[in-house]
Amino acid sequence: MIVLFDMFGVIARDQSPEVMATMSTAPEFWDAYWAHRPAYDRGDVTASEYWALVGHPPLVEKDVASWNRVDYEMVALLHELHNAGRRIALLSNIPEDHARNFERTYAWLDLFELRAFSCRIGHAKPDRAAFEWCRHALGDDDILFVDDRLENVRAAELAGMRGHHFTGIDGLRALLGAAKDG
């Protein structure tokens, strides 16, 4: 079984409220930020185009910093899985600027046999095509997808994968232990 991980909300923490507050406190900013984010995550628009759509001068460095916190207990689990010979992969909705920053900053990304960044595969979760792209690239149908967003877990299941709604490391450890023993 391949364990296909989401990054944000699973391995990396959700967006930093402290950094977000330095970007803007205006609701209309955040409405535009999220409304145009899927196209940015898929790589359909560049950072400059995205920030123009948001209607704000580019805040690329602050935006990257707002998503840059990591859960090192989860990183330790990735190392455990990799060292035990488990196949692990990554599917993340992430724009190119963020992907490059993570690749420069975090060597643990090399543990994944596949890094399917939405900006590079042209598909973002919960689009079925993102999951199908991963299945094809991994060459296997026995995939467990782990995400903190239930809509993404359900989409993976509809695409024929097993899903795990991540609410913490303990539940994931229990599931992976049962899968190994069973």
Tab-separated table of N, CA, C and O in Angstrom, residues 5-122:
chain	number	residue	atom	x	y	z
A	5	PHE	N	0.104	11.402	0.973
A	5	PHE	CA	-0.164	12.445	1.958
A	5	PHE	C	-0.508	13.778	1.302
A	5	PHE	O	0.088	14.157	0.295
A	6	ASP	N	-1.432	14.484	1.926
A	6	ASP	CA	-1.604	15.916	1.704
A	6	ASP	C	-0.518	16.601	2.535
A	6	ASP	O	-0.002	16.014	3.491
A	7	MET	N	-0.172	17.827	2.209
A	7	MET	CA	0.840	18.515	3.006
A	7	MET	C	0.216	19.417	4.071
A	7	MET	O	0.421	19.216	5.264
A	8	PHE	N	-0.531	20.434	3.661
A	8	PHE	CA	-1.000	21.448	4.608
A	8	PHE	C	-2.161	20.920	5.436
A	8	PHE	O	-3.142	20.426	4.917
A	9	GLY	N	-2.014	21.022	6.740
A	9	GLY	CA	-3.004	20.487	7.661
A	9	GLY	C	-2.698	19.058	8.082
A	9	GLY	O	-3.358	18.511	8.950
A	10	VAL	N	-1.670	18.465	7.451
A	10	VAL	CA	-1.243	17.114	7.807
A	10	VAL	C	0.230	17.156	8.216
A	10	VAL	O	0.564	16.917	9.374
A	11	ILE	N	1.122	17.451	7.281
A	11	ILE	CA	2.557	17.511	7.563
A	11	ILE	C	2.957	18.941	7.913
A	11	ILE	O	3.712	19.171	8.853
A	12	ALA	N	2.488	19.856	7.132
A	12	ALA	CA	2.718	21.276	7.417
A	12	ALA	C	1.467	21.816	8.097
A	12	ALA	O	0.360	21.337	7.853
A	13	ARG	N	1.670	22.764	8.928
A	13	ARG	CA	0.554	23.338	9.676
A	13	ARG	C	-0.268	24.253	8.768
A	13	ARG	O	0.191	24.690	7.717
A	14	ASP	N	-1.485	24.539	9.211
A	14	ASP	CA	-2.315	25.496	8.488
A	14	ASP	C	-1.666	26.873	8.524
A	14	ASP	O	-0.733	27.123	9.287
A	15	GLN	N	-2.181	27.743	7.743
A	15	GLN	CA	-1.645	29.086	7.579
A	15	GLN	C	-1.537	29.812	8.920
A	15	GLN	O	-2.451	29.770	9.741
A	16	SER	N	-0.415	30.482	9.120
A	16	SER	CA	-0.140	31.200	10.366
A	16	SER	C	-1.035	32.429	10.510
A	16	SER	O	-0.943	33.363	9.698
A	17	PRO	N	-1.876	32.467	11.540
A	17	PRO	CA	-2.728	33.646	11.748
A	17	PRO	C	-1.914	34.914	11.983
A	17	PRO	O	-2.325	36.001	11.559
A	18	GLU	N	-0.763	34.772	12.621
A	18	GLU	CA	0.077	35.946	12.884
A	18	GLU	C	0.595	36.557	11.582
A	18	GLU	O	0.565	37.785	11.414
A	19	VAL	N	1.061	35.709	10.678
A	19	VAL	CA	1.558	36.231	9.393
A	19	VAL	C	0.388	36.739	8.552
A	19	VAL	O	0.492	37.769	7.890
A	20	MET	N	-0.731	36.027	8.596
A	20	MET	CA	-1.912	36.465	7.848
A	20	MET	C	-2.321	37.885	8.259
A	20	MET	O	-2.667	38.704	7.398
A	21	ALA	N	-2.242	38.176	9.537
A	21	ALA	CA	-2.628	39.502	10.030
A	21	ALA	C	-1.715	40.592	9.491
A	21	ALA	O	-2.142	41.737	9.328
A	22	THR	N	-0.456	40.252	9.164
A	22	THR	CA	0.447	41.250	8.584
A	22	THR	C	0.180	41.455	7.097
A	22	THR	O	0.610	42.447	6.526
A	23	MET	N	-0.539	40.508	6.499
A	23	MET	CA	-0.881	40.627	5.084
A	23	MET	C	-2.092	41.538	4.908
A	23	MET	O	-2.075	42.437	4.081
A	24	SER	N	-3.136	41.275	5.685
A	24	SER	CA	-4.340	42.102	5.637
A	24	SER	C	-5.326	41.613	6.695
A	24	SER	O	-5.356	40.427	7.016
A	25	THR	N	-6.125	42.543	7.162
A	25	THR	CA	-7.233	42.177	8.049
A	25	THR	C	-8.578	42.459	7.371
A	25	THR	O	-9.624	42.244	7.964
A	26	ALA	N	-8.524	42.899	6.126
A	26	ALA	CA	-9.743	43.248	5.391
A	26	ALA	C	-10.414	41.994	4.838
A	26	ALA	O	-9.785	41.217	4.109
A	27	PRO	N	-11.681	41.787	5.151
A	27	PRO	CA	-12.389	40.604	4.635
A	27	PRO	C	-12.389	40.514	3.111
A	27	PRO	O	-12.282	39.415	2.558
A	28	GLU	N	-12.463	41.659	2.429
A	28	GLU	CA	-12.487	41.612	0.960
A	28	GLU	C	-11.154	41.114	0.393
A	28	GLU	O	-11.108	40.478	-0.655
A	29	PHE	N	-10.051	41.406	1.089
A	29	PHE	CA	-8.750	40.875	0.676
A	29	PHE	C	-8.792	39.354	0.718
A	29	PHE	O	-8.420	38.682	-0.243
A	30	TRP	N	-9.242	38.809	1.847
A	30	TRP	CA	-9.256	37.349	2.022
A	30	TRP	C	-10.267	36.679	1.116
A	30	TRP	O	-10.024	35.559	0.638
A	31	ASP	N	-11.372	37.350	0.822
A	31	ASP	CA	-12.336	36.799	-0.144
A	31	ASP	C	-11.672	36.632	-1.507
A	31	ASP	O	-11.795	35.582	-2.149
A	32	ALA	N	-10.955	37.657	-1.949
A	32	ALA	CA	-10.269	37.610	-3.241
A	32	ALA	C	-9.099	36.618	-3.204
A	32	ALA	O	-8.865	35.884	-4.175
A	33	TYR	N	-8.376	36.605	-2.101
A	33	TYR	CA	-7.247	35.683	-1.915
A	33	TYR	C	-7.702	34.243	-2.152
A	33	TYR	O	-7.071	33.498	-2.903
A	34	TRP	N	-8.804	33.835	-1.529
A	34	TRP	CA	-9.283	32.454	-1.658
A	34	TRP	C	-10.024	32.218	-2.975
A	34	TRP	O	-9.942	31.115	-3.529
A	35	ALA	N	-10.711	33.217	-3.483
A	35	ALA	CA	-11.457	33.036	-4.735
A	35	ALA	C	-10.524	32.715	-5.903
A	35	ALA	O	-10.869	31.928	-6.789
A	36	HIS	N	-9.343	33.309	-5.906
A	36	HIS	CA	-8.406	33.131	-7.014
A	36	HIS	C	-7.327	32.098	-6.730
A	36	HIS	O	-6.502	31.806	-7.595
A	37	ARG	N	-7.332	31.524	-5.543
A	37	ARG	CA	-6.279	30.592	-5.141
A	37	ARG	C	-6.246	29.301	-5.965
A	37	ARG	O	-5.150	28.823	-6.289
A	38	PRO	N	-7.378	28.704	-6.314
A	38	PRO	CA	-7.293	27.458	-7.094
A	38	PRO	C	-6.494	27.609	-8.399
A	38	PRO	O	-5.698	26.737	-8.742
A	39	ALA	N	-6.687	28.700	-9.108
A	39	ALA	CA	-5.946	28.907	-10.361
A	39	ALA	C	-4.452	29.064	-10.089
A	39	ALA	O	-3.612	28.565	-10.853
A	40	TYR	N	-4.104	29.737	-9.013
A	40	TYR	CA	-2.704	29.913	-8.612
A	40	TYR	C	-2.109	28.564	-8.200
A	40	TYR	O	-1.002	28.210	-8.617
A	41	ASP	N	-2.830	27.802	-7.413
A	41	ASP	CA	-2.355	26.482	-6.986
A	41	ASP	C	-2.131	25.546	-8.165
A	41	ASP	O	-1.188	24.754	-8.158
A	42	ARG	N	-2.996	25.597	-9.168
A	42	ARG	CA	-2.871	24.727	-10.350
A	42	ARG	C	-1.766	25.187	-11.288
A	42	ARG	O	-1.397	24.462	-12.214
A	43	GLY	N	-1.271	26.404	-11.103
A	43	GLY	CA	-0.268	26.922	-12.014
A	43	GLY	C	-0.862	27.571	-13.245
A	43	GLY	O	-0.168	27.836	-14.220
A	44	ASP	N	-2.171	27.852	-13.198
A	44	ASP	CA	-2.835	28.505	-14.329
A	44	ASP	C	-2.453	29.979	-14.443
A	44	ASP	O	-2.555	30.558	-15.527
A	45	VAL	N	-2.081	30.578	-13.313
A	45	VAL	CA	-1.644	31.973	-13.292
A	45	VAL	C	-0.330	32.066	-12.527
A	45	VAL	O	-0.056	31.253	-11.640
A	46	THR	N	0.468	33.067	-12.872
A	46	THR	CA	1.726	33.315	-12.169
A	46	THR	C	1.436	34.063	-10.866
A	46	THR	O	0.304	34.527	-10.640
A	47	ALA	N	2.459	34.196	-10.050
A	47	ALA	CA	2.305	34.949	-8.802
A	47	ALA	C	1.859	36.383	-9.094
A	47	ALA	O	0.950	36.898	-8.439
A	48	SER	N	2.468	37.013	-10.074
A	48	SER	CA	2.093	38.393	-10.410
A	48	SER	C	0.642	38.488	-10.862
A	48	SER	O	-0.092	39.398	-10.462
A	49	GLU	N	0.225	37.530	-11.682
A	49	GLU	CA	-1.159	37.524	-12.154
A	49	GLU	C	-2.128	37.267	-10.995
A	49	GLU	O	-3.184	37.892	-10.917
A	50	TYR	N	-1.751	36.346	-10.118
A	50	TYR	CA	-2.596	36.043	-8.965
A	50	TYR	C	-2.797	37.278	-8.100
A	50	TYR	O	-3.935	37.632	-7.762
A	51	TRP	N	-1.708	37.953	-7.750
A	51	TRP	CA	-1.833	39.116	-6.868
A	51	TRP	C	-2.580	40.257	-7.550
A	51	TRP	O	-3.287	41.007	-6.884
A	52	ALA	N	-2.472	40.361	-8.869
A	52	ALA	CA	-3.266	41.356	-9.604
A	52	ALA	C	-4.755	41.005	-9.498
A	52	ALA	O	-5.592	41.895	-9.312
A	53	LEU	N	-5.089	39.719	-9.595
A	53	LEU	CA	-6.478	39.292	-9.441
A	53	LEU	C	-6.992	39.561	-8.023
A	53	LEU	O	-8.151	39.927	-7.829
A	54	VAL	N	-6.119	39.379	-7.044
A	54	VAL	CA	-6.485	39.668	-5.652
A	54	VAL	C	-6.686	41.169	-5.479
A	54	VAL	O	-7.444	41.613	-4.618
A	55	GLY	N	-6.030	41.948	-6.340
A	55	GLY	CA	-6.150	43.407	-6.255
A	55	GLY	C	-5.221	43.998	-5.223
A	55	GLY	O	-5.521	44.997	-4.575
A	56	HIS	N	-4.056	43.394	-5.088
A	56	HIS	CA	-3.113	43.825	-4.069
A	56	HIS	C	-1.695	43.685	-4.618
A	56	HIS	O	-1.419	42.757	-5.375
A	57	PRO	N	-0.791	44.582	-4.244
A	57	PRO	CA	0.610	44.365	-4.643
A	57	PRO	C	1.078	42.993	-4.140
A	57	PRO	O	0.621	42.521	-3.100
A	58	PRO	N	1.978	42.351	-4.877
A	58	PRO	CA	2.417	41.005	-4.498
A	58	PRO	C	2.948	40.907	-3.061
A	58	PRO	O	3.733	41.745	-2.621
A	59	LEU	N	2.489	39.888	-2.390
A	59	LEU	CA	2.930	39.580	-1.027
A	59	LEU	C	3.509	38.160	-0.999
A	59	LEU	O	3.240	37.389	-0.078
A	60	VAL	N	4.306	37.829	-2.000
A	60	VAL	CA	4.776	36.456	-2.172
A	60	VAL	C	5.545	35.977	-0.944
A	60	VAL	O	5.280	34.893	-0.418
A	61	GLU	N	6.503	36.781	-0.447
A	61	GLU	CA	7.313	36.339	0.689
A	61	GLU	C	6.461	36.122	1.931
A	61	GLU	O	6.622	35.134	2.643
A	62	LYS	N	5.541	37.032	2.199
A	62	LYS	CA	4.672	36.872	3.368
A	62	LYS	C	3.732	35.683	3.185
A	62	LYS	O	3.458	34.951	4.134
A	63	ASP	N	3.234	35.503	1.976
A	63	ASP	CA	2.347	34.382	1.704
A	63	ASP	C	3.089	33.064	1.921
A	63	ASP	O	2.576	32.154	2.585
A	64	VAL	N	4.301	32.952	1.393
A	64	VAL	CA	5.102	31.741	1.587
A	64	VAL	C	5.359	31.535	3.075
A	64	VAL	O	5.195	30.431	3.599
A	65	ALA	N	5.739	32.593	3.776
A	65	ALA	CA	6.017	32.482	5.216
A	65	ALA	C	4.779	32.060	5.999
A	65	ALA	O	4.887	31.345	7.005
A	66	SER	N	3.608	32.463	5.543
A	66	SER	CA	2.385	32.138	6.277
A	66	SER	C	2.067	30.639	6.241
A	66	SER	O	1.335	30.139	7.089
A	67	TRP	N	2.634	29.939	5.277
A	67	TRP	CA	2.372	28.499	5.114
A	67	TRP	C	3.580	27.643	5.484
A	67	TRP	O	3.596	26.448	5.205
A	68	ASN	N	4.587	28.193	6.087
A	68	ASN	CA	5.884	27.533	6.213
A	68	ASN	C	6.108	26.769	7.516
A	68	ASN	O	7.195	26.285	7.749
A	69	ARG	N	5.119	26.615	8.354
A	69	ARG	CA	5.305	25.901	9.630
A	69	ARG	C	5.084	24.405	9.422
A	69	ARG	O	4.168	24.007	8.706
A	70	VAL	N	5.914	23.598	10.063
A	70	VAL	CA	5.893	22.151	9.869
A	70	VAL	C	5.641	21.440	11.195
A	70	VAL	O	6.089	21.889	12.247
A	71	ASP	N	4.945	20.319	11.129
A	71	ASP	CA	4.711	19.454	12.294
A	71	ASP	C	5.817	18.395	12.294
A	71	ASP	O	5.776	17.448	11.508
A	72	TYR	N	6.806	18.566	13.173
A	72	TYR	CA	7.959	17.674	13.147
A	72	TYR	C	7.649	16.275	13.677
A	72	TYR	O	8.379	15.328	13.381
A	73	GLU	N	6.560	16.101	14.390
A	73	GLU	CA	6.126	14.756	14.768
A	73	GLU	C	5.680	13.995	13.513
A	73	GLU	O	5.963	12.807	13.346
A	74	MET	N	5.008	14.695	12.609
A	74	MET	CA	4.611	14.073	11.339
A	74	MET	C	5.840	13.795	10.461
A	74	MET	O	5.907	12.759	9.791
A	75	VAL	N	6.799	14.702	10.463
A	75	VAL	CA	8.029	14.466	9.692
A	75	VAL	C	8.741	13.222	10.223
A	75	VAL	O	9.237	12.395	9.443
A	76	ALA	N	8.752	13.033	11.544
A	76	ALA	CA	9.354	11.826	12.128
A	76	ALA	C	8.612	10.577	11.650
A	76	ALA	O	9.240	9.548	11.348
A	77	LEU	N	7.289	10.663	11.557
A	77	LEU	CA	6.513	9.525	11.051
A	77	LEU	C	6.875	9.230	9.599
A	77	LEU	O	6.995	8.062	9.208
A	78	LEU	N	7.067	10.250	8.793
A	78	LEU	CA	7.484	10.038	7.403
A	78	LEU	C	8.800	9.270	7.355
A	78	LEU	O	8.958	8.329	6.566
A	79	HIS	N	9.747	9.662	8.204
A	79	HIS	CA	11.039	8.962	8.263
A	79	HIS	C	10.845	7.507	8.689
A	79	HIS	O	11.460	6.606	8.102
A	80	GLU	N	9.993	7.274	9.675
A	80	GLU	CA	9.716	5.908	10.133
A	80	GLU	C	9.154	5.059	8.996
A	80	GLU	O	9.596	3.926	8.784
A	81	LEU	N	8.178	5.603	8.288
A	81	LEU	CA	7.561	4.867	7.185
A	81	LEU	C	8.578	4.572	6.092
A	81	LEU	O	8.676	3.438	5.597
A	82	HIS	N	9.338	5.582	5.723
A	82	HIS	CA	10.343	5.425	4.675
A	82	HIS	C	11.393	4.387	5.087
A	82	HIS	O	11.744	3.500	4.295
A	83	ASN	N	11.885	4.491	6.327
A	83	ASN	CA	12.912	3.563	6.802
A	83	ASN	C	12.398	2.130	6.915
A	83	ASN	O	13.173	1.179	6.840
A	84	ALA	N	11.087	1.975	7.093
A	84	ALA	CA	10.475	0.648	7.161
A	84	ALA	C	10.160	0.094	5.771
A	84	ALA	O	9.608	-1.003	5.641
A	85	GLY	N	10.493	0.854	4.737
A	85	GLY	CA	10.253	0.399	3.369
A	85	GLY	C	8.856	0.667	2.848
A	85	GLY	O	8.481	0.161	1.787
A	86	ARG	N	8.077	1.465	3.570
A	86	ARG	CA	6.731	1.813	3.098
A	86	ARG	C	6.846	2.827	1.970
A	86	ARG	O	7.680	3.738	2.011
A	87	ARG	N	6.005	2.690	0.992
A	87	ARG	CA	5.977	3.648	-0.111
A	87	ARG	C	5.143	4.847	0.316
A	87	ARG	O	4.005	4.692	0.770
A	88	ILE	N	5.725	6.044	0.189
A	88	ILE	CA	5.010	7.266	0.533
A	88	ILE	C	5.129	8.263	-0.615
A	88	ILE	O	6.127	8.303	-1.328
A	89	ALA	N	4.063	9.036	-0.771
A	89	ALA	CA	3.996	10.033	-1.834
A	89	ALA	C	3.246	11.256	-1.310
A	89	ALA	O	2.659	11.207	-0.232
A	90	LEU	N	3.287	12.325	-2.074
A	90	LEU	CA	2.708	13.597	-1.648
A	90	LEU	C	1.843	14.172	-2.763
A	90	LEU	O	2.257	14.188	-3.932
A	91	LEU	N	0.653	14.631	-2.398
A	91	LEU	CA	-0.228	15.379	-3.309
A	91	LEU	C	-0.641	16.639	-2.573
A	91	LEU	O	-1.319	16.574	-1.554
A	92	SER	N	-0.207	17.790	-3.081
A	92	SER	CA	-0.469	19.040	-2.384
A	92	SER	C	-0.921	20.129	-3.350
A	92	SER	O	-0.330	20.299	-4.412
A	93	ASN	N	-1.959	20.850	-2.935
A	93	ASN	CA	-2.356	22.064	-3.650
A	93	ASN	C	-1.411	23.159	-3.201
A	93	ASN	O	-1.473	23.611	-2.057
A	94	ILE	N	-0.545	23.566	-4.118
A	94	ILE	CA	0.521	24.497	-3.762
A	94	ILE	C	0.990	25.240	-5.011
A	94	ILE	O	1.197	24.625	-6.058
A	95	PRO	N	1.134	26.574	-4.911
A	95	PRO	CA	1.671	27.311	-6.056
A	95	PRO	C	3.189	27.124	-6.172
A	95	PRO	O	3.857	26.707	-5.226
A	96	GLU	N	3.734	27.425	-7.314
A	96	GLU	CA	5.146	27.193	-7.610
A	96	GLU	C	6.091	27.887	-6.628
A	96	GLU	O	7.083	27.289	-6.209
A	97	ASP	N	5.800	29.123	-6.256
A	97	ASP	CA	6.687	29.831	-5.316
A	97	ASP	C	6.807	29.065	-4.003
A	97	ASP	O	7.880	28.964	-3.421
A	98	HIS	N	5.706	28.535	-3.533
A	98	HIS	CA	5.681	27.778	-2.287
A	98	HIS	C	6.406	26.443	-2.456
A	98	HIS	O	7.154	26.024	-1.574
A	99	ALA	N	6.162	25.774	-3.580
A	99	ALA	CA	6.814	24.488	-3.840
A	99	ALA	C	8.331	24.657	-3.849
A	99	ALA	O	9.053	23.870	-3.220
A	100	ARG	N	8.817	25.667	-4.551
A	100	ARG	CA	10.267	25.901	-4.600
A	100	ARG	C	10.818	26.192	-3.212
A	100	ARG	O	11.890	25.697	-2.843
A	101	ASN	N	10.096	26.971	-2.407
A	101	ASN	CA	10.548	27.271	-1.054
A	101	ASN	C	10.630	25.993	-0.209
A	101	ASN	O	11.613	25.770	0.495
A	102	PHE	N	9.602	25.154	-0.274
A	102	PHE	CA	9.626	23.906	0.491
A	102	PHE	C	10.781	23.015	0.037
A	102	PHE	O	11.463	22.406	0.852
A	103	GLU	N	11.011	22.933	-1.256
A	103	GLU	CA	12.103	22.092	-1.773
A	103	GLU	C	13.470	22.614	-1.338
A	103	GLU	O	14.367	21.816	-1.043
A	104	ARG	N	13.644	23.920	-1.271
A	104	ARG	CA	14.916	24.501	-0.811
A	104	ARG	C	15.106	24.314	0.691
A	104	ARG	O	16.221	24.213	1.163
A	105	THR	N	13.999	24.302	1.436
A	105	THR	CA	14.060	24.351	2.891
A	105	THR	C	14.026	22.989	3.566
A	105	THR	O	14.680	22.796	4.592
A	106	TYR	N	13.290	22.050	3.020
A	106	TYR	CA	13.009	20.800	3.726
A	106	TYR	C	13.512	19.573	2.976
A	106	TYR	O	12.884	19.106	2.019
A	107	ALA	N	14.607	18.991	3.466
A	107	ALA	CA	15.194	17.797	2.850
A	107	ALA	C	14.271	16.588	2.964
A	107	ALA	O	14.346	15.666	2.146
A	108	TRP	N	13.353	16.589	3.941
A	108	TRP	CA	12.457	15.438	4.105
A	108	TRP	C	11.538	15.226	2.906
A	108	TRP	O	10.986	14.138	2.738
A	109	LEU	N	11.410	16.217	2.039
A	109	LEU	CA	10.607	16.011	0.828
A	109	LEU	C	11.199	14.901	-0.046
A	109	LEU	O	10.481	14.265	-0.813
A	110	ASP	N	12.500	14.656	0.090
A	110	ASP	CA	13.140	13.601	-0.706
A	110	ASP	C	12.706	12.204	-0.282
A	110	ASP	O	12.994	11.232	-0.985
A	111	LEU	N	12.030	12.073	0.862
A	111	LEU	CA	11.521	10.776	1.301
A	111	LEU	C	10.402	10.277	0.389
A	111	LEU	O	10.167	9.079	0.280
A	112	PHE	N	9.695	11.197	-0.259
A	112	PHE	CA	8.557	10.835	-1.104
A	112	PHE	C	9.027	10.335	-2.460
A	112	PHE	O	9.826	10.994	-3.116
A	113	GLU	N	8.474	9.219	-2.884
A	113	GLU	CA	8.826	8.738	-4.217
A	113	GLU	C	8.171	9.593	-5.298
A	113	GLU	O	8.615	9.599	-6.447
A	114	LEU	N	7.111	10.303	-4.916
A	114	LEU	CA	6.413	11.184	-5.852
A	114	LEU	C	5.980	12.437	-5.101
A	114	LEU	O	5.425	12.342	-4.007
A	115	ARG	N	6.270	13.587	-5.694
A	115	ARG	CA	5.763	14.861	-5.183
A	115	ARG	C	4.860	15.438	-6.257
A	115	ARG	O	5.335	15.973	-7.246
A	116	ALA	N	3.569	15.297	-6.042
A	116	ALA	CA	2.592	15.798	-7.003
A	116	ALA	C	2.097	17.149	-6.511
A	116	ALA	O	1.145	17.244	-5.746
A	117	PHE	N	2.802	18.190	-6.921
A	117	PHE	CA	2.399	19.544	-6.581
A	117	PHE	C	1.405	20.015	-7.643
A	117	PHE	O	1.676	19.906	-8.842
A	118	SER	N	0.285	20.535	-7.198
A	118	SER	CA	-0.777	20.937	-8.130
A	118	SER	C	-0.275	21.879	-9.212
A	118	SER	O	-0.693	21.784	-10.369
A	119	CYS	N	0.647	22.769	-8.848
A	119	CYS	CA	1.157	23.736	-9.821
A	119	CYS	C	1.928	23.064	-10.943
A	119	CYS	O	2.077	23.646	-12.020
A	120	ARG	N	2.399	21.845	-10.702
A	120	ARG	CA	3.203	21.141	-11.704
A	120	ARG	C	2.430	20.050	-12.442
A	120	ARG	O	2.852	19.633	-13.526
A	121	ILE	N	1.332	19.582	-11.837
A	121	ILE	CA	0.563	18.530	-12.519
A	121	ILE	C	-0.683	19.092	-13.207
A	121	ILE	O	-1.352	18.382	-13.939
A	122	GLY	N	-0.991	20.367	-12.936
A	122	GLY	CA	-2.127	21.014	-13.606
A	122	GLY	C	-3.486	20.629	-13.071
A	122	GLY	O	-4.493	20.936	-13.695
